[in-house]
mmCIF file of C-alpha atoms in Angstrom:
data_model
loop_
_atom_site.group_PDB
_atom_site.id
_atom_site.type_symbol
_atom_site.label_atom_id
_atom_site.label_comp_id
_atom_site.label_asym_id
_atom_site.label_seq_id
_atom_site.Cartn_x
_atom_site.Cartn_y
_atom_site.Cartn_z
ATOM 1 C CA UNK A 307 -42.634 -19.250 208.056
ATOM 2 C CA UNK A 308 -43.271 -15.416 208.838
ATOM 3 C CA UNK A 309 -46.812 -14.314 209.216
ATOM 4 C CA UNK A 310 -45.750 -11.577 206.589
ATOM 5 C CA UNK A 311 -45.239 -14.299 204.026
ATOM 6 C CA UNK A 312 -47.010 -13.792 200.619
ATOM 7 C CA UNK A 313 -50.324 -15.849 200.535
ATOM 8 C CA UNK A 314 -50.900 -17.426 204.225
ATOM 9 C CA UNK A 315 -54.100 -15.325 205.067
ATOM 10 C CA UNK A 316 -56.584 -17.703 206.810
ATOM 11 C CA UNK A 317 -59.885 -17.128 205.222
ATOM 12 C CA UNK A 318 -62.286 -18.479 207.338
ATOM 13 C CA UNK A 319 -66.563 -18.684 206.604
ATOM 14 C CA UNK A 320 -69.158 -18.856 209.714
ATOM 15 C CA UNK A 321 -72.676 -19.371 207.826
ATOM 16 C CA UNK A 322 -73.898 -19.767 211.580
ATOM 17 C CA UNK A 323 -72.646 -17.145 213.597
ATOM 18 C CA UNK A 324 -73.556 -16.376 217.489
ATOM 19 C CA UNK A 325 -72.871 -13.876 220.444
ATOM 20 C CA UNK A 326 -71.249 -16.247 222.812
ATOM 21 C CA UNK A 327 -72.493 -15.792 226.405
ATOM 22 C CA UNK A 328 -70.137 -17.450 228.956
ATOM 23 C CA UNK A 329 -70.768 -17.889 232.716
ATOM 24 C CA UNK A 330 -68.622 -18.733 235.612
ATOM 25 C CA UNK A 331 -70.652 -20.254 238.106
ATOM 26 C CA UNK A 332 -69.315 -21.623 241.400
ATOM 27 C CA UNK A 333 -71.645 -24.386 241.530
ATOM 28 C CA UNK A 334 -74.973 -25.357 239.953
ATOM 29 C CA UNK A 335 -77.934 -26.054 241.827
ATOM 30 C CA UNK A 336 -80.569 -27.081 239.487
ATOM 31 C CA UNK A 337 -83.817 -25.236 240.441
ATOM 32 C CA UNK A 338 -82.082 -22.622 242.410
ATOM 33 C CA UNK A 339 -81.439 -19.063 241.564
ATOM 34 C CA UNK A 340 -77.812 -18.235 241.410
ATOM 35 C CA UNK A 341 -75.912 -14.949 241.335
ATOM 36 C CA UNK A 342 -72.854 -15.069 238.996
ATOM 37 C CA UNK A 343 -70.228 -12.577 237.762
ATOM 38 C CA UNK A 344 -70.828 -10.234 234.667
ATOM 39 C CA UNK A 345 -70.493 -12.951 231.773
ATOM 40 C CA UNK A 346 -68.560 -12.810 229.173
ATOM 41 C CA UNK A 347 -69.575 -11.865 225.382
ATOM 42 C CA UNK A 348 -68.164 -12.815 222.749
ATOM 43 C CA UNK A 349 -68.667 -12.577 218.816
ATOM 44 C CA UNK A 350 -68.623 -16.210 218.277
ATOM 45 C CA UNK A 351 -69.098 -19.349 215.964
ATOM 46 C CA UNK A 352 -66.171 -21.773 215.065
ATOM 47 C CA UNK A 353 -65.422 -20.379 212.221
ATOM 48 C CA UNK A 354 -64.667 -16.861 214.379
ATOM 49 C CA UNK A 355 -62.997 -18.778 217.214
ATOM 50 C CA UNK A 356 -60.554 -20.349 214.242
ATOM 51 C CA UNK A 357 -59.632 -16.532 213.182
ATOM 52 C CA UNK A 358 -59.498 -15.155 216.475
ATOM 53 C CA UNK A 359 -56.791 -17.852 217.786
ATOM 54 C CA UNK A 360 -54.767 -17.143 214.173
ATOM 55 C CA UNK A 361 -55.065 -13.460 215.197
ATOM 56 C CA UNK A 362 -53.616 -13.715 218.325
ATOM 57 C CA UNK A 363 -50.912 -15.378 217.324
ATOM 58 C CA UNK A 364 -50.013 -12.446 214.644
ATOM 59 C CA UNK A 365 -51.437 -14.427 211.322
ATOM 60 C CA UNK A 366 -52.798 -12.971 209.039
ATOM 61 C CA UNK A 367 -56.709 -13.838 208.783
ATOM 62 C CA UNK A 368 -60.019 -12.479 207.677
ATOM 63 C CA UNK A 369 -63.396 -13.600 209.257
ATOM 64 C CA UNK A 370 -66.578 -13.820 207.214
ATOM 65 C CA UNK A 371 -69.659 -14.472 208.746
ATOM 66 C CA UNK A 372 -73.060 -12.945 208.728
ATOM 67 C CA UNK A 373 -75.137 -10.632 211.235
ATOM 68 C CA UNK A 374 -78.394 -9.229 211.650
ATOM 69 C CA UNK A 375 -80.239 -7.742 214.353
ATOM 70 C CA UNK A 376 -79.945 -6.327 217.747
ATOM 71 C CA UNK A 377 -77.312 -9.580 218.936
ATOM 72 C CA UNK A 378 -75.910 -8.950 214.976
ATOM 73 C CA UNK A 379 -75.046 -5.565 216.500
ATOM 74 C CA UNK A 380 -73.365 -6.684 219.525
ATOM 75 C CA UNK A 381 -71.729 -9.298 217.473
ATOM 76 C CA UNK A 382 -69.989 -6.392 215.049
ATOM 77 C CA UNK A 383 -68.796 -4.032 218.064
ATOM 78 C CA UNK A 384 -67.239 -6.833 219.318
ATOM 79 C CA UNK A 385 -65.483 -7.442 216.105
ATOM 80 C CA UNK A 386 -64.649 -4.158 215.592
ATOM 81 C CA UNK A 387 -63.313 -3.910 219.492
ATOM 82 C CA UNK A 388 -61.173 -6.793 218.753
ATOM 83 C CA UNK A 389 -59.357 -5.278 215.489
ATOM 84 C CA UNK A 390 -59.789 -8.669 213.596
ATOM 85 C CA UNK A 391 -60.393 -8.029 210.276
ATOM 86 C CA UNK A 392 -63.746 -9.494 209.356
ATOM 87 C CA UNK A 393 -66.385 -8.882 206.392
ATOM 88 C CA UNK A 394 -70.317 -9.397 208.235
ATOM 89 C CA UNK A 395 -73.102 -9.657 205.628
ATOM 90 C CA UNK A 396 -75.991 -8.194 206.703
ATOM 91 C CA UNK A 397 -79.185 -10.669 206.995
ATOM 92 C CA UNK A 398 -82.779 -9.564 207.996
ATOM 93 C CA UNK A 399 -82.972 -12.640 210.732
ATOM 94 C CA UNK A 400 -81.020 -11.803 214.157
ATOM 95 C CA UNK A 401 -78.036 -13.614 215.208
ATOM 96 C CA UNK A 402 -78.481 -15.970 217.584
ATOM 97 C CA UNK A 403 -76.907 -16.849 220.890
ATOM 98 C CA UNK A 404 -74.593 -19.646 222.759
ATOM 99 C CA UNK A 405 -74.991 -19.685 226.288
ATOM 100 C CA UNK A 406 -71.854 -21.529 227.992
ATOM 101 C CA UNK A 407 -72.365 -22.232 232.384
ATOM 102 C CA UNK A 408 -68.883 -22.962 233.207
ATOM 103 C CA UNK A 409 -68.819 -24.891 237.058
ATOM 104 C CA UNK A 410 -65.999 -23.751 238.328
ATOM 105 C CA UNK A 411 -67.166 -26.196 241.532
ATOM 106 C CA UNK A 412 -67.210 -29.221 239.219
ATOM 107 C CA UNK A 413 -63.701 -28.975 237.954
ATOM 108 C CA UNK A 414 -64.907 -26.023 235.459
ATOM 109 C CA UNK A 415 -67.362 -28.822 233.766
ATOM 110 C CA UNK A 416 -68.826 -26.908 231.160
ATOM 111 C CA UNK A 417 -72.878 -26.973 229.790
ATOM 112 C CA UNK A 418 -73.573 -25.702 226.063
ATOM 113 C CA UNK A 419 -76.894 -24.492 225.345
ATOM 114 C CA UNK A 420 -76.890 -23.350 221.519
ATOM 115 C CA UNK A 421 -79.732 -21.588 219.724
ATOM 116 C CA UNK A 422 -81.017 -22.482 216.416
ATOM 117 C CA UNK A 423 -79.433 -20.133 213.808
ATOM 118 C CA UNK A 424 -82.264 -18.430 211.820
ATOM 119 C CA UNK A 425 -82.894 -19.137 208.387
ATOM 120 C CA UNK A 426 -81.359 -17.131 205.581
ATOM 121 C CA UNK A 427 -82.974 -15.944 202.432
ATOM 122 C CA UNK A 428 -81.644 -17.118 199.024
ATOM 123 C CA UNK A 429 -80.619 -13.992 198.499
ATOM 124 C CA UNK A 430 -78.494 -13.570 201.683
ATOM 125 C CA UNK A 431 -76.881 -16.924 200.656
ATOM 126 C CA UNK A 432 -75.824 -15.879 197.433
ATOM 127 C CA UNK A 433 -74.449 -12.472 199.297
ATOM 128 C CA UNK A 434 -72.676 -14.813 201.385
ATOM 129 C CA UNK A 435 -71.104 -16.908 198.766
ATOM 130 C CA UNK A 436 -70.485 -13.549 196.313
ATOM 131 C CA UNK A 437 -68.333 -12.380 199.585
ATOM 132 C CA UNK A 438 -66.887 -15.601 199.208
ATOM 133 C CA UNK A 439 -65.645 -15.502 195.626
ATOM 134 C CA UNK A 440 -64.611 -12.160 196.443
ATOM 135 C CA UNK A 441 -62.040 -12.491 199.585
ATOM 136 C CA UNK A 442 -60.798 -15.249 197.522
ATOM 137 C CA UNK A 443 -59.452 -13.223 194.527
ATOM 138 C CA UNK A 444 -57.743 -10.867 197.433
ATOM 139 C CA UNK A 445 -58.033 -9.548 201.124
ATOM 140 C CA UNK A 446 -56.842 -6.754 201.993
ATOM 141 C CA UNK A 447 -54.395 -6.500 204.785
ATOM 142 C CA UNK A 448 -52.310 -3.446 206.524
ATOM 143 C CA UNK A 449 -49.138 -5.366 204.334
ATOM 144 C CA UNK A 450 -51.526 -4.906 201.011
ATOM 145 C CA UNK A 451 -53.420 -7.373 198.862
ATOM 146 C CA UNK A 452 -52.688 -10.723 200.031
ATOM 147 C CA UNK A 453 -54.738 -13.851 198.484
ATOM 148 C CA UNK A 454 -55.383 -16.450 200.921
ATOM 149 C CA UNK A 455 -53.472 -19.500 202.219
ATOM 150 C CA UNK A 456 -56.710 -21.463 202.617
ATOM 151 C CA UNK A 457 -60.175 -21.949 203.315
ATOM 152 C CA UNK A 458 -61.856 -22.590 206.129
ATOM 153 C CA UNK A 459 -65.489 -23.296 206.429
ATOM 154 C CA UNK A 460 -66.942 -23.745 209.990
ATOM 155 C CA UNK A 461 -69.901 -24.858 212.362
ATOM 156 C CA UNK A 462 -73.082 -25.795 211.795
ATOM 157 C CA UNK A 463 -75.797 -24.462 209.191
ATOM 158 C CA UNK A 464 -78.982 -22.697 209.964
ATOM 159 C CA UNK A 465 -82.448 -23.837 209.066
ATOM 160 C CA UNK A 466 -83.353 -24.190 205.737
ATOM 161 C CA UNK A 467 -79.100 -24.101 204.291
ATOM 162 C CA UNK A 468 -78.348 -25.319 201.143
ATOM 163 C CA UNK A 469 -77.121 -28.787 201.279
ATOM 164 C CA UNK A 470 -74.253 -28.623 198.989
ATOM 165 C CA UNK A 471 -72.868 -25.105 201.129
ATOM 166 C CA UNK A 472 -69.909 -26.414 202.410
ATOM 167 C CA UNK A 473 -69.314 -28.824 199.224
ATOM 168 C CA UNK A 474 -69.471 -25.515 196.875
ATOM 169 C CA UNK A 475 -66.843 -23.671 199.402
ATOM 170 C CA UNK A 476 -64.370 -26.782 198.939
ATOM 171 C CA UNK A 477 -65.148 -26.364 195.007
ATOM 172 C CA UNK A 478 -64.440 -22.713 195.445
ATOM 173 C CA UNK A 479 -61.440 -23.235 197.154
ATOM 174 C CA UNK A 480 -59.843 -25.553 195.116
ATOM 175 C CA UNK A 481 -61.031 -23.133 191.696
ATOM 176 C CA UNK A 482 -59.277 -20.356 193.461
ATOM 177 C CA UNK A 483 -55.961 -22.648 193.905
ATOM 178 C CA UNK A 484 -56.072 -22.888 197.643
ATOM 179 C CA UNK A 485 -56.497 -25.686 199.820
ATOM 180 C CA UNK A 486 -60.246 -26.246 202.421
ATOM 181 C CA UNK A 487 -60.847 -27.541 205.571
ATOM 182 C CA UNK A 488 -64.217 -27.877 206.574
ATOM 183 C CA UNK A 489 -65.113 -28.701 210.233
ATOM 184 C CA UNK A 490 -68.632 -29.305 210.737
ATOM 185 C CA UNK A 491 -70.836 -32.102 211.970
ATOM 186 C CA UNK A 492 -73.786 -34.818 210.593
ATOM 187 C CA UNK A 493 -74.061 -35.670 206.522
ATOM 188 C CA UNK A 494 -72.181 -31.843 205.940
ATOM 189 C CA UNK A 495 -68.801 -34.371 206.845
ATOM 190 C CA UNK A 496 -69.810 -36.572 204.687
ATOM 191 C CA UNK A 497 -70.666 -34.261 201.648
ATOM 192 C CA UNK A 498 -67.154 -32.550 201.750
ATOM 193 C CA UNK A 499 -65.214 -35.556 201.895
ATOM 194 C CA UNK A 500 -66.993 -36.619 198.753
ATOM 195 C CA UNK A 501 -66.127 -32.843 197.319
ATOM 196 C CA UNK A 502 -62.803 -33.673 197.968
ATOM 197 C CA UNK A 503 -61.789 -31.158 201.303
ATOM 198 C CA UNK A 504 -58.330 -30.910 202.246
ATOM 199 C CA UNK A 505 -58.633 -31.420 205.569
ATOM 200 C CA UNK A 506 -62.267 -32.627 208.128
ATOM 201 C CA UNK A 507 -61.766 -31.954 211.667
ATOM 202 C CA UNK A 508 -64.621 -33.973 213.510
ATOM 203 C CA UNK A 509 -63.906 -35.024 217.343
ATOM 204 C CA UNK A 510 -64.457 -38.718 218.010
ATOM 205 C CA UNK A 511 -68.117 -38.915 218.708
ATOM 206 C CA UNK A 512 -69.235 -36.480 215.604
ATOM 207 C CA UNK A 513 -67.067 -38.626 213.020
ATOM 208 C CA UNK A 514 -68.601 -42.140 214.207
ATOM 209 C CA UNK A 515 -72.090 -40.976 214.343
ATOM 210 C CA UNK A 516 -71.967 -39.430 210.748
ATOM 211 C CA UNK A 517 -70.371 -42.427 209.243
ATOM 212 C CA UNK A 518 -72.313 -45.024 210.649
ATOM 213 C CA UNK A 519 -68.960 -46.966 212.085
ATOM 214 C CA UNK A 520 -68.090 -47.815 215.615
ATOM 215 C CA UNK A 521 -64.633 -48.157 214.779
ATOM 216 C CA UNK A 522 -62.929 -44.829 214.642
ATOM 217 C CA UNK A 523 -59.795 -46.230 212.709
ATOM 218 C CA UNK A 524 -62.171 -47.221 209.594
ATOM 219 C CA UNK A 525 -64.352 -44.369 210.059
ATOM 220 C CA UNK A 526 -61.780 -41.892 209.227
ATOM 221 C CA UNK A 527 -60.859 -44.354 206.872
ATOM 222 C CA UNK A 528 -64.439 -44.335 204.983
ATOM 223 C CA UNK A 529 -63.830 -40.464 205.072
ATOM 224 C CA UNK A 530 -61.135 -40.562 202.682
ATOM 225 C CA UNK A 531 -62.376 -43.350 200.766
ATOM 226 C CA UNK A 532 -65.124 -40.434 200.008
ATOM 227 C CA UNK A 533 -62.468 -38.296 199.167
ATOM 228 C CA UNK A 534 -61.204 -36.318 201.972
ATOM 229 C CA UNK A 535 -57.260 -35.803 201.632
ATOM 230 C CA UNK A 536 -56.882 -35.460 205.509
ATOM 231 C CA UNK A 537 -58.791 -36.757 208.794
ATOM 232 C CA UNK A 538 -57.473 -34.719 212.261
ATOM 233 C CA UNK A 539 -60.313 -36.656 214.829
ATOM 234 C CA UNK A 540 -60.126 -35.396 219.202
ATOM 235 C CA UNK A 541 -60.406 -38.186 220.859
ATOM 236 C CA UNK A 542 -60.409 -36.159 224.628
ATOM 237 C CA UNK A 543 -57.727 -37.242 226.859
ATOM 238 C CA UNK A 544 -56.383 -39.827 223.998
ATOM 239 C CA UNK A 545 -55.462 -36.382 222.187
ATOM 240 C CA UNK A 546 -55.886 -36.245 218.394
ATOM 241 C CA UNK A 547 -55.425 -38.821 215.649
ATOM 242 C CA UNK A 548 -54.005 -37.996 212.079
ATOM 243 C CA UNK A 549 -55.047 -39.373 208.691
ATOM 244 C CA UNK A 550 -53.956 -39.251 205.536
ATOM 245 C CA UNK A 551 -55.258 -40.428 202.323
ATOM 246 C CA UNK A 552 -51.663 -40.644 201.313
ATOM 247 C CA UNK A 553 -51.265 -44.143 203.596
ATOM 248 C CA UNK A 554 -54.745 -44.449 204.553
ATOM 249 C CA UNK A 555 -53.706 -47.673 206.785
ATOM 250 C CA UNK A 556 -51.862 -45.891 209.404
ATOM 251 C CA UNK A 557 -52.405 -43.429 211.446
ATOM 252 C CA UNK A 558 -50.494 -40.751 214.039
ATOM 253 C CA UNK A 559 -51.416 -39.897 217.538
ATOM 254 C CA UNK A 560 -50.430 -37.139 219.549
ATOM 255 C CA UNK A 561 -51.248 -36.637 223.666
ATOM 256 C CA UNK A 562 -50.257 -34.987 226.635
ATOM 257 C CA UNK A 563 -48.759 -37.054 229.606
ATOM 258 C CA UNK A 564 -51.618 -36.165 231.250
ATOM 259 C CA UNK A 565 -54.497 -34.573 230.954
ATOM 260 C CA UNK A 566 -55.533 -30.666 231.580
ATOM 261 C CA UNK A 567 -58.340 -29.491 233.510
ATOM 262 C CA UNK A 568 -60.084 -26.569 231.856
ATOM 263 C CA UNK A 569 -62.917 -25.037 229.210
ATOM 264 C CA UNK A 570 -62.690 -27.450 226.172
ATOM 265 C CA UNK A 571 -65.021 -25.207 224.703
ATOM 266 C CA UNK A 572 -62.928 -23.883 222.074
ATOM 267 C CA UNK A 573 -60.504 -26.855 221.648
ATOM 268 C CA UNK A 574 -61.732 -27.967 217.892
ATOM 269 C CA UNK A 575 -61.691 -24.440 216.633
ATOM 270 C CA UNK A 576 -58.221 -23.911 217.958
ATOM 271 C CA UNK A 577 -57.064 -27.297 216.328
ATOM 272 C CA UNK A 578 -58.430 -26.062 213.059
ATOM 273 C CA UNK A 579 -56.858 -23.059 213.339
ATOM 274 C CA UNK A 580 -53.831 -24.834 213.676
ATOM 275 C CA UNK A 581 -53.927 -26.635 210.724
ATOM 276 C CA UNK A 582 -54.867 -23.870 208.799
ATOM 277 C CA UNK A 583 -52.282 -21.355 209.792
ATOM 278 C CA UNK A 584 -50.268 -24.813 208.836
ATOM 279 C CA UNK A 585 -51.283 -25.471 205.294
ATOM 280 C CA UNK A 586 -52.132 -21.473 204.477
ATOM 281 C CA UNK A 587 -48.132 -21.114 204.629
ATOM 282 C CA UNK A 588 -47.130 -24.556 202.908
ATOM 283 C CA UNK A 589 -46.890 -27.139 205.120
ATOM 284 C CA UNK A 590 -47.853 -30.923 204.214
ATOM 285 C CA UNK A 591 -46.276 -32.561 206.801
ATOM 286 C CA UNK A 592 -48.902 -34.773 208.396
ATOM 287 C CA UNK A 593 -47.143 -34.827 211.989
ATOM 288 C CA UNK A 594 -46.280 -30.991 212.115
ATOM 289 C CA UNK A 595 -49.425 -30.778 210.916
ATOM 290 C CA UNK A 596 -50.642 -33.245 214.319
ATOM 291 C CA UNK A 597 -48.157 -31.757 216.560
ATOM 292 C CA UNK A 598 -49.386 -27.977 216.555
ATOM 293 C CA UNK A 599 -53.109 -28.489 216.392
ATOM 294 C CA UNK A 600 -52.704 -30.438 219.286
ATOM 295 C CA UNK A 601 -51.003 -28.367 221.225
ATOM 296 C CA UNK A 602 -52.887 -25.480 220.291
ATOM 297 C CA UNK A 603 -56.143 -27.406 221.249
ATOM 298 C CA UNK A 604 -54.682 -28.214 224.459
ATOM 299 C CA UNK A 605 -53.335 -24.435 225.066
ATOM 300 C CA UNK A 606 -57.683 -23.284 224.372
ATOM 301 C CA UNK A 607 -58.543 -25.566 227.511
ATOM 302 C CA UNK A 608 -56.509 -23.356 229.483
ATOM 303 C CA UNK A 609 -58.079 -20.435 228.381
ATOM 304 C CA UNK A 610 -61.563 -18.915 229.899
ATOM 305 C CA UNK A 611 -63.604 -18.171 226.571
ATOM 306 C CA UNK A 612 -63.382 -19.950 223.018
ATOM 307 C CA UNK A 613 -61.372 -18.111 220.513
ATOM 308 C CA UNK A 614 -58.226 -17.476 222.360
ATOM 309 C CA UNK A 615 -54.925 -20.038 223.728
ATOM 310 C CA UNK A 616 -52.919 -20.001 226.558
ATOM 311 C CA UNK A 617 -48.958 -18.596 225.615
ATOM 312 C CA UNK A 618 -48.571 -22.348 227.282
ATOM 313 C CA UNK A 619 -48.865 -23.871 223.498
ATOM 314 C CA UNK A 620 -45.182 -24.190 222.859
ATOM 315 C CA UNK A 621 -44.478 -25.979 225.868
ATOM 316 C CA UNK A 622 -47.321 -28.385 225.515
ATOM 317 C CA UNK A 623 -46.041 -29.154 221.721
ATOM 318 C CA UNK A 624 -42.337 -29.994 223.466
ATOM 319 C CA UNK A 625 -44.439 -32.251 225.693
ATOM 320 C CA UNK A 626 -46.377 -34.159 223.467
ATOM 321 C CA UNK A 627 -46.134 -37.845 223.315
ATOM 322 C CA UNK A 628 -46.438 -38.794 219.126
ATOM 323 C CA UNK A 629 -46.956 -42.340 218.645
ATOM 324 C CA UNK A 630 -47.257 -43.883 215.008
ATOM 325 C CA UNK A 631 -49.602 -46.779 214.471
#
């Protein structure tokens, strides 16, 4: 479907924003100093990396998020810079920081080091949801006012969140007619499945651990015996597995022939943004659904910073193998 179709804006919601710090680093040394390359900064958060990869591929999206302080300055000029259109709602705590050392010695093995995300007031969070409720009636785009395709609520919460956050956004969602994906980690999966999200999007190790269940088959399983409509798990070099509570005793993979070597920094939020772009313009079809957020998760390895894919993505979707089981 066109990107100028009526209602496909991805709306998506970062409650835990960051400036994204990346360095390339030809080989770590652990106690030694080492002199790098400028890094690169980036207004970040998965939420932001799931509208910047929709962006670049000419849908239309609108990033909400919130910033405060010096880094919540850096974090808007970079927004601004990048001509996404975004709504930031200002907070008194500064944004923090991810800090990303990219080995480009190891086979580009990449080290996370994420800051804590600052605790908001109540009153910020009820800013945050307001802008919410708001975007939802309508966003406006350079085509008009355009209500969105879907919701997407992303990353992890700072200190001190309310609980029920990402269950209210899939209740907001569906009061507002659209369908929510919420990709986050720990008991926030297991409180949207049970509000009834459209679609989760944990990788392999975050879906096991918050289910209790060694067995990734029944975990996604337990997931939509919660509730959850859809389960999209990474499982690394296996690819990505498909659920769907519609025949919750099969499954769908999708893989490469072979692996890539790369940044899988920004591989989930790229998947996600897949799906979304997916479902924001109508499609249900669970191995469509598979098929482009896999390739569009594999396209993000290429790439040197989260938030963007590699004009590779079409060719890895004619390459993937799809298996059902």
């Amino acid at each position: 479907m066109s990107s100028t179709a009526a209602n496909n804006v991805v709306l998506t919601v970062t409650p835990n924003p960051a400036v994204d710090v990346t360095y390339t680093v030809d080989g770590i040394n652990l106690g030694s100093s080492h002199r790098v390359p400028t890094p690169l900064y980036r207004a970040g958060g998965k939420g932001l990396n799931v509208s910047r990869v929709a962006h670049q591929l000419g849908h239309p999206t609108l990033a909400l998020a919130t910033a405060g302080g010096p880094a919540g300055e850096q974090f808007r000029a970079d927004l601004v810079a990048s001509g996404m259109l975004h709504h930031l709602v200002p907070v008194a705590a500064a944004t923090r920081r991810t800090i990303a050392l990219v080995d480009t010695a190891a086979d580009n093995t990449t080290s996370i080091f994420n800051e804590v995300g600052p605790a908001l007031t109540g009153a910020e969070w009820q800013s945050l949801a307001a802008a919410v409720v708001d975007h939802l009636g309508g966003v406006q785009t350079s085509d008009g006012v355009s209500r969105p395709g879907v919701l997407v609520g992303s990353g992890s919460l700072p200190d001190q969140a309310p609980v029920d956050f990402y269950p209210a956004l899939v209740a907001l969602a569906h009061g507002a007619g659209v369908p929510a994906i919420i990709d986050t980690s720990g008991s926030g999966i297991l409180a949207a499945a049970k509000a009834g999200a459209d679609l989760l999007k944990p990788n392999n190790h975050e879906l096991m651990e918050a289910v209790g269940e060694s067995d990734l088959v029944l975990a996604a399983r337990k997931l939509m015996d919660l509730g959850a409509k859809r389960v999209l798990v990474s499982v690394g070099e296996e690819g990505m597995l498909a659920f769907s509570a519609d025949a919750p005793t099969s499954y769908i993979q999708a893989k490469l022939p072979a692996p890539l070597s790369g940044n899988p920094t920004g591989a989930g939020d790229a998947a996600v943004s897949a799906a979304a772009v997916a479902l924001a313009n109508g499609v249900e079809d669970l191995r469509e659904i598979l098929r482009r957020a896999t390739a569009w998760s594999a396209a993000a390895v290429l790439m040197p910073g989260a938030g963007e894919i590699s004009p590779r993505h079409a060719e890895l979707a004619d390459q993937l193998i799809i298996t059902d089981h």
